[in-house]
PDB file of C-alpha atoms in Angstrom:
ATOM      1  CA  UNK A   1      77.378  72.558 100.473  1.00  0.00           C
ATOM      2  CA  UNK A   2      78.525  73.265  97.189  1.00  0.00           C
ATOM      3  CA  UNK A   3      75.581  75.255  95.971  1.00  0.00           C
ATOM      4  CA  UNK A   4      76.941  77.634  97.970  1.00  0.00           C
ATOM      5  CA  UNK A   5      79.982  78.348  96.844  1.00  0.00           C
ATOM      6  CA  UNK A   6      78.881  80.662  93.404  1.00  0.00           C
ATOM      7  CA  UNK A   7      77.847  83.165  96.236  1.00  0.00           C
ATOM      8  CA  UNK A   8      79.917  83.332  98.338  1.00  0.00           C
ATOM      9  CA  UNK A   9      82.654  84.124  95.402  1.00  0.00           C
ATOM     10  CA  UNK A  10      80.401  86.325  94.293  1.00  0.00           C
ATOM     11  CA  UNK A  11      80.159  87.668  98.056  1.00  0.00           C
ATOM     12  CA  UNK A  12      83.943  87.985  98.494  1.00  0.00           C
ATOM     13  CA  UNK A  13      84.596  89.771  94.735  1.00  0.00           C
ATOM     14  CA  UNK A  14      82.001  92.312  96.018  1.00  0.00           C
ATOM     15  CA  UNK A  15      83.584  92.737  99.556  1.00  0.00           C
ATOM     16  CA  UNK A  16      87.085  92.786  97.407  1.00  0.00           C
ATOM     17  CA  UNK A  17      85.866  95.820  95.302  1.00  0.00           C
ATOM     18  CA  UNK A  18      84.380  97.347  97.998  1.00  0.00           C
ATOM     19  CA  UNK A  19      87.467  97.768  99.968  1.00  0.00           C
ATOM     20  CA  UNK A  20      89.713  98.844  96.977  1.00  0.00           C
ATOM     21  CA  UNK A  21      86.967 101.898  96.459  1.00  0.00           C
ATOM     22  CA  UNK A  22      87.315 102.820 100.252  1.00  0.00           C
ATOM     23  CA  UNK A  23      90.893 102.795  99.878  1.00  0.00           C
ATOM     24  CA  UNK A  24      90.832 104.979  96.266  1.00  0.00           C
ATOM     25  CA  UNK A  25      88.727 107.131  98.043  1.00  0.00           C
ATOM     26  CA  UNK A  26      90.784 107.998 101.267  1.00  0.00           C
ATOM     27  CA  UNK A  27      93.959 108.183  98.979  1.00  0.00           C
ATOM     28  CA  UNK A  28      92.017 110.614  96.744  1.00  0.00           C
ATOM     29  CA  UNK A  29      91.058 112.806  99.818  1.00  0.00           C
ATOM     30  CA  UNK A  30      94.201 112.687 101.379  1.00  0.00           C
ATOM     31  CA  UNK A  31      95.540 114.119  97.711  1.00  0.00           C
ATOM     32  CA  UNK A  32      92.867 116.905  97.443  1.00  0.00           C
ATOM     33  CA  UNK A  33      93.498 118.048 100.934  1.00  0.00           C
ATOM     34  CA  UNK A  34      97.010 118.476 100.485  1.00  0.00           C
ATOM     35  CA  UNK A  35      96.498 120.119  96.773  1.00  0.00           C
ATOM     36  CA  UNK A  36      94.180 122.507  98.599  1.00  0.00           C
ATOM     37  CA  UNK A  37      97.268 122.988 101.259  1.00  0.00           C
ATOM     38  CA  UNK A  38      99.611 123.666  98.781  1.00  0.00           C
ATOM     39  CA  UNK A  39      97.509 126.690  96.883  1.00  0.00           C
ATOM     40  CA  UNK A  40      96.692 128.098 100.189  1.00  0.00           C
ATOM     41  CA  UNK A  41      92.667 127.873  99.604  1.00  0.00           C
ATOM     42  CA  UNK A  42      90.781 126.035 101.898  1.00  0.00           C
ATOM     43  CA  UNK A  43      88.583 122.737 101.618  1.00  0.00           C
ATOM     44  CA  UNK A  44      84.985 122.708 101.697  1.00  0.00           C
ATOM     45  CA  UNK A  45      83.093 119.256 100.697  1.00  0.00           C
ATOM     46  CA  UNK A  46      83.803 115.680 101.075  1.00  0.00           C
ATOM     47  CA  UNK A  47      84.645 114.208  97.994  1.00  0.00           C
ATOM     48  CA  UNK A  48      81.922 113.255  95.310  1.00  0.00           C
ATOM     49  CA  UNK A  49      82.295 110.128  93.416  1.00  0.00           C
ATOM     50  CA  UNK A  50      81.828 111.315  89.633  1.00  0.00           C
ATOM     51  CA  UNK A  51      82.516 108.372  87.638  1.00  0.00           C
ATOM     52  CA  UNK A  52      84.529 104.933  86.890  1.00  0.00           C
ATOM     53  CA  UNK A  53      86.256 103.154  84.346  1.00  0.00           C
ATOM     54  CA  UNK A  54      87.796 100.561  82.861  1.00  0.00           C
ATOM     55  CA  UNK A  55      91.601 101.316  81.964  1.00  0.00           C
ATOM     56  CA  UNK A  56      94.717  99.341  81.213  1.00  0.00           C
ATOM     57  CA  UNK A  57      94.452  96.777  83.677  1.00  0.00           C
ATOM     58  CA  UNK A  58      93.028  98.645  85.828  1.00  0.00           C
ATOM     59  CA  UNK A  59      90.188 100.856  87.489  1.00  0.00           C
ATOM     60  CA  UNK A  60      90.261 104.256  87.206  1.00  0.00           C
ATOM     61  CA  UNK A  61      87.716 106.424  89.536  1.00  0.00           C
ATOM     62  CA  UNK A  62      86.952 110.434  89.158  1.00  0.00           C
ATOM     63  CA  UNK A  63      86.492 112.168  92.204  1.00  0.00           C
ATOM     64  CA  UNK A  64      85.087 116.226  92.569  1.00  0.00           C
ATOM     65  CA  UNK A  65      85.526 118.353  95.394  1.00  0.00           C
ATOM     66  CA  UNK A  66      85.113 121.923  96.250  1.00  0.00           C
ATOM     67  CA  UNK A  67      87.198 124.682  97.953  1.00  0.00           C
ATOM     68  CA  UNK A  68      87.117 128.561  98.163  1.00  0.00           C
ATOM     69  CA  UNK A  69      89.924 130.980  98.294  1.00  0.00           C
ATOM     70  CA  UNK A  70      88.202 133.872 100.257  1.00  0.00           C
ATOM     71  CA  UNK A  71      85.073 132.213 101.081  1.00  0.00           C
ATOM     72  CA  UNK A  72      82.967 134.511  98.207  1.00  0.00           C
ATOM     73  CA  UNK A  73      82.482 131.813  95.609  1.00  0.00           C
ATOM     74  CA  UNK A  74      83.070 127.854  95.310  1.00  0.00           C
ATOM     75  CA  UNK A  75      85.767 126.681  93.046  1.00  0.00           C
ATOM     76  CA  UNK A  76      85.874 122.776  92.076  1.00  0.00           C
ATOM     77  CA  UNK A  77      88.397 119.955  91.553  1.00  0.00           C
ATOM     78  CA  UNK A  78      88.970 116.514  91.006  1.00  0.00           C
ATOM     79  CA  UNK A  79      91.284 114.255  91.458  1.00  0.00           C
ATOM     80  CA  UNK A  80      91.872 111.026  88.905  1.00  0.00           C
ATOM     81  CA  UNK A  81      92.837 107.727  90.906  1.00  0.00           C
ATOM     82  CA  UNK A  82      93.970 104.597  88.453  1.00  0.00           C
ATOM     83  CA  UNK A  83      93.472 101.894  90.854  1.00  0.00           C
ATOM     84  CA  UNK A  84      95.266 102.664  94.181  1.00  0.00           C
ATOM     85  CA  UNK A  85      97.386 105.317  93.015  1.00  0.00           C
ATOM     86  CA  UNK A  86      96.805 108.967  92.817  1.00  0.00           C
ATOM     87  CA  UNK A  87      97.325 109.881  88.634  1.00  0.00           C
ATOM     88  CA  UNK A  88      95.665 113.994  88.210  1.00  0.00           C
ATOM     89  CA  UNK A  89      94.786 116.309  90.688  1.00  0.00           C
ATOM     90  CA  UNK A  90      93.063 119.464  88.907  1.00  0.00           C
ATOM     91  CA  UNK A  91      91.965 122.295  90.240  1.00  0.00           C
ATOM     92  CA  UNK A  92      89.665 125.751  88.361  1.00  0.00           C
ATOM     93  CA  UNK A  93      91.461 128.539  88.375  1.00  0.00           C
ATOM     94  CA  UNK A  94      90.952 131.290  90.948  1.00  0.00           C
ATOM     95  CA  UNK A  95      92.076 134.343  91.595  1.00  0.00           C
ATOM     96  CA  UNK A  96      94.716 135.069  93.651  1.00  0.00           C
TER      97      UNK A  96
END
């Protein structure tokens, strides 16, 4: 029974992290959406993972997405999340 146990740990620090991202990532496009809302321009992709790291304590996660302003050319963004918690939104400038 006990041989067992190293996996399932293993199992449940996996299902753990798995969660947290899903939640990052729902916060993060619930942030980009209403960034988009704000500068009047209008939301085109899901968001794309970019890239992770290790921070004070916590993870941080980089997500990109795209918008347009009169539908001509894409502009892109991304949003910084340190763990559950939305830290930068930043979006390239575009004309107005």
């Amino acid at each position: 029974m006990f041989e067992f146990f190293p996996w399932l740990i293993a199992l449940a620090v996996m299902a753990l992290f798995w969660w947290q991202s899903l939640g990052a990532r729902w916060a993060a496009r619930r942030a980009a959406l209403a960034a988009c809302e704000n500068a009047e321009v209008t939301f085109i992709d899901e968001l794309a993972f970019q890239r992770i790291w290790l921070g004070r304590g916590t993870l941080k996660r980089r997500y990109r997405f795209e918008f347009y302003r009169r539908g001509d050319r894409r502009y892109s963004g991304y949003v910084d999340m340190h763990g559950q918690r939305v830290a930068h939104i930043e979006m390239e400038p575009y004309p107005v």
